[in-house]
């Protein structure tokens, strides 16, 4: 028994080791249509000139004689009582020819594109939400306080005014008029502070008996002192590692 054209095409394909998927990827014809051609089931094909185009493309790809394939198709169609050039078109999806033809690379690129768009959208939404929360948690602005009237404001004590105690104790003010000076202060033999006094600023100490200042020898002359509001001159003791300045009631006042 002579094989039908579909059987001949299948045998030729298998003899060459070609898969239906390979033919589908190269010809853009659905695997379902290729299987219908091998089974001589042309009712499942679109019909008309599409059938001939599919048969011709199939035969060409596997190296089968195209004219022989078309002749076999036409003969089989007539035997089935159909005109090979006028087979009614059956409903089909227009893109069915290409359902297996999409490249995996294209699919991967589309996936990354969609994920990128979704990520940008999520980032934008998160940024908007954070800005909204920050604005909601921000305390309301305080109203501006009007400047006091210079004519009505009561005069206050001068800035950094020396403290003058009334109980007989010592009020010692240390000033660094021209440069920053580091020193250690001891009040009544107890350490009070270790600070770097900025140029132009002062530091006040209250003592019962005395205030002792330890400062680098090269900085001993960079400090000025007020005792109970009066400038005093104190000679530093430079016999130790640092210069030592002791201020008490015996410290001589400066001549004004």
XYZ file of C-alpha atoms in Angstrom, residues 13-252:
240
model
C 11.408 13.932 8.590
C 12.222 11.060 10.932
C 14.854 9.736 8.532
C 16.648 13.081 8.739
C 16.282 13.295 12.535
C 14.304 16.530 12.461
C 11.751 17.250 15.205
C 8.403 18.936 14.734
C 9.475 21.661 17.172
C 12.478 22.495 15.004
C 10.232 22.803 11.934
C 7.782 24.938 13.914
C 10.530 27.312 15.086
C 11.926 27.703 11.578
C 8.651 27.939 9.622
C 6.501 29.671 12.311
C 3.819 26.976 11.791
C 2.051 25.613 14.852
C 3.056 22.106 15.916
C -0.656 21.224 15.908
C -0.855 22.080 12.198
C 2.299 20.092 11.436
C 0.844 17.052 13.186
C -2.385 17.463 11.164
C -0.356 17.437 7.918
C 1.405 14.201 8.898
C -1.967 12.645 9.808
C -3.611 13.865 6.563
C -6.158 15.619 8.732
C -6.577 18.839 6.764
C -9.857 19.719 8.425
C -7.858 21.055 11.359
C -5.898 23.430 9.093
C -7.087 26.934 8.109
C -7.855 25.738 4.549
C -7.427 27.183 1.066
C -3.999 28.444 0.075
C -2.835 28.247 3.704
C -2.821 24.447 3.513
C -0.650 24.458 0.398
C 1.703 26.992 1.960
C 2.070 24.849 5.069
C 2.708 21.668 3.070
C 5.243 23.423 0.851
C 7.105 24.943 3.838
C 7.129 21.592 5.673
C 8.525 19.749 2.595
C 11.147 22.413 1.913
C 12.485 22.333 5.456
C 13.014 18.540 5.504
C 14.388 18.408 1.945
C 11.330 16.728 0.420
C 10.368 17.564 -3.172
C 7.918 20.468 -2.888
C 6.073 19.732 -6.153
C 5.639 16.093 -5.181
C 4.329 17.134 -1.770
C 1.794 19.577 -3.290
C 0.720 16.996 -5.864
C 0.176 14.389 -3.157
C -1.799 16.882 -1.076
C -4.036 17.843 -4.041
C -4.686 14.197 -4.950
C -5.583 13.294 -1.370
C -7.903 16.279 -1.109
C -9.794 15.261 -4.243
C -10.078 11.668 -3.020
C -11.671 13.054 0.125
C -14.130 14.976 -2.035
C -12.613 18.398 -1.447
C -11.222 20.953 -3.829
C -7.681 21.658 -2.570
C -8.035 25.280 -3.685
C -11.452 25.796 -2.102
C -11.475 24.114 1.272
C -13.673 26.139 3.669
C -11.692 28.007 6.271
C -12.255 26.739 9.788
C -12.288 29.165 12.699
C -8.858 29.540 14.156
C -6.828 31.996 16.162
C -4.835 34.299 13.850
C -1.711 33.961 15.970
C -1.883 30.182 16.356
C 0.821 29.766 13.727
C 3.240 31.456 16.078
C 2.290 29.999 19.443
C 5.541 28.028 19.663
C 7.778 30.491 17.859
C 8.510 33.001 20.617
C 12.183 33.061 21.521
C 13.058 32.238 25.163
C 15.312 35.310 25.137
C 12.372 37.553 24.229
C 10.317 36.026 27.039
C 13.170 36.606 29.510
C 13.582 40.229 28.421
C 9.862 40.868 28.745
C 9.926 39.359 32.248
C 12.785 41.635 33.348
C 11.040 44.652 31.824
C 7.823 43.947 33.709
C 9.720 43.356 36.974
C 11.634 46.614 36.479
C 8.433 48.598 35.951
C 6.844 47.036 39.038
C 9.978 47.760 41.124
C 10.036 51.419 40.059
C 6.371 51.751 40.909
C 6.890 50.206 44.343
C 9.902 52.442 45.046
C 7.981 55.560 44.046
C 5.054 54.584 46.272
C 7.365 53.907 49.231
C 9.156 57.253 48.757
C 5.834 59.105 48.650
C 4.632 57.323 51.803
C 7.852 58.155 53.698
C 7.622 61.825 52.756
C 4.009 61.908 53.831
C 4.843 60.324 57.209
C 7.741 62.743 57.747
C 5.482 65.713 57.020
C 2.807 64.391 59.387
C 5.301 63.916 62.237
C 6.953 67.308 61.856
C 6.022 69.648 64.745
C 4.108 72.790 63.795
C 6.198 75.882 63.306
C 6.267 78.217 66.254
C 5.063 81.762 65.666
C 7.838 84.300 65.464
C 8.471 86.141 68.725
C 8.446 89.899 68.205
C 11.673 91.662 69.068
C 11.519 93.557 72.360
C 11.253 97.303 72.221
C 14.659 98.746 72.971
C 13.092 101.810 74.645
C 10.937 99.774 77.046
C 13.327 96.924 77.875
C 14.874 97.163 81.307
C 18.664 97.186 81.274
C 20.164 93.912 82.450
C 23.533 93.053 83.894
C 26.451 93.133 81.458
C 27.345 89.831 79.835
C 29.978 87.811 81.725
C 29.789 90.239 84.641
C 31.947 89.073 87.562
C 30.130 87.563 90.521
C 30.514 89.573 93.738
C 29.475 87.417 96.711
C 28.103 88.969 99.885
C 29.068 86.205 102.305
C 32.810 86.861 102.397
C 33.748 84.135 99.849
C 35.824 84.573 96.721
C 34.293 85.094 93.279
C 37.014 84.434 90.704
C 36.516 85.063 87.028
C 39.057 83.663 84.541
C 39.245 85.244 81.063
C 41.146 84.324 77.904
C 41.199 87.647 76.054
C 43.282 86.786 72.998
C 43.510 83.018 72.398
C 42.136 79.641 73.420
C 43.683 78.353 76.642
C 43.370 74.925 78.289
C 43.629 74.808 82.093
C 42.643 72.774 85.171
C 40.865 74.597 88.002
C 40.858 73.497 91.675
C 38.532 75.195 94.139
C 39.422 74.877 97.821
C 41.695 71.912 97.002
C 38.931 70.088 95.072
C 39.101 69.798 91.295
C 36.369 71.883 89.677
C 36.941 71.602 85.921
C 39.275 70.945 83.041
C 38.306 73.098 80.081
C 39.580 74.857 76.997
C 38.532 78.478 77.426
C 37.750 80.031 74.055
C 39.264 83.373 73.180
C 37.155 86.259 74.474
C 35.148 84.129 76.934
C 35.196 83.779 80.720
C 34.714 81.115 83.383
C 33.488 81.884 86.958
C 34.382 80.038 90.158
C 33.158 80.585 93.730
C 35.498 79.597 96.563
C 35.819 80.032 100.326
C 39.607 80.236 100.435
C 41.336 79.954 97.062
C 41.223 78.970 93.403
C 44.222 77.241 91.832
C 44.761 77.238 88.049
C 47.172 74.818 86.344
C 48.097 75.847 82.805
C 50.898 75.228 80.318
C 53.869 77.472 81.024
C 53.696 79.089 77.599
C 50.025 79.963 78.246
C 50.464 81.323 81.775
C 50.433 84.905 80.606
C 47.404 84.431 78.333
C 44.883 84.505 81.211
C 43.385 87.436 83.136
C 41.655 87.286 86.530
C 38.974 89.178 88.423
C 38.520 88.622 92.173
C 35.242 89.900 93.589
C 34.988 92.225 90.605
C 38.542 93.559 90.794
C 41.355 92.761 88.374
C 44.296 91.090 90.106
C 47.833 90.241 89.092
C 49.145 86.842 90.095
C 52.669 85.605 89.414
C 52.636 81.949 88.274
C 54.754 79.268 89.914
C 56.716 77.638 87.063
C 58.800 75.162 89.020
C 56.566 72.206 88.143
C 55.567 70.601 84.853
C 52.864 73.243 84.365
C 52.545 76.786 85.627
C 50.435 77.086 88.798
C 48.434 80.222 89.611
C 46.924 80.534 93.103
C 44.267 83.210 93.659
C 43.142 84.143 97.184
C 42.432 87.246 99.252
C 46.100 88.122 99.242
C 46.282 88.435 95.435
C 47.336 92.067 94.738
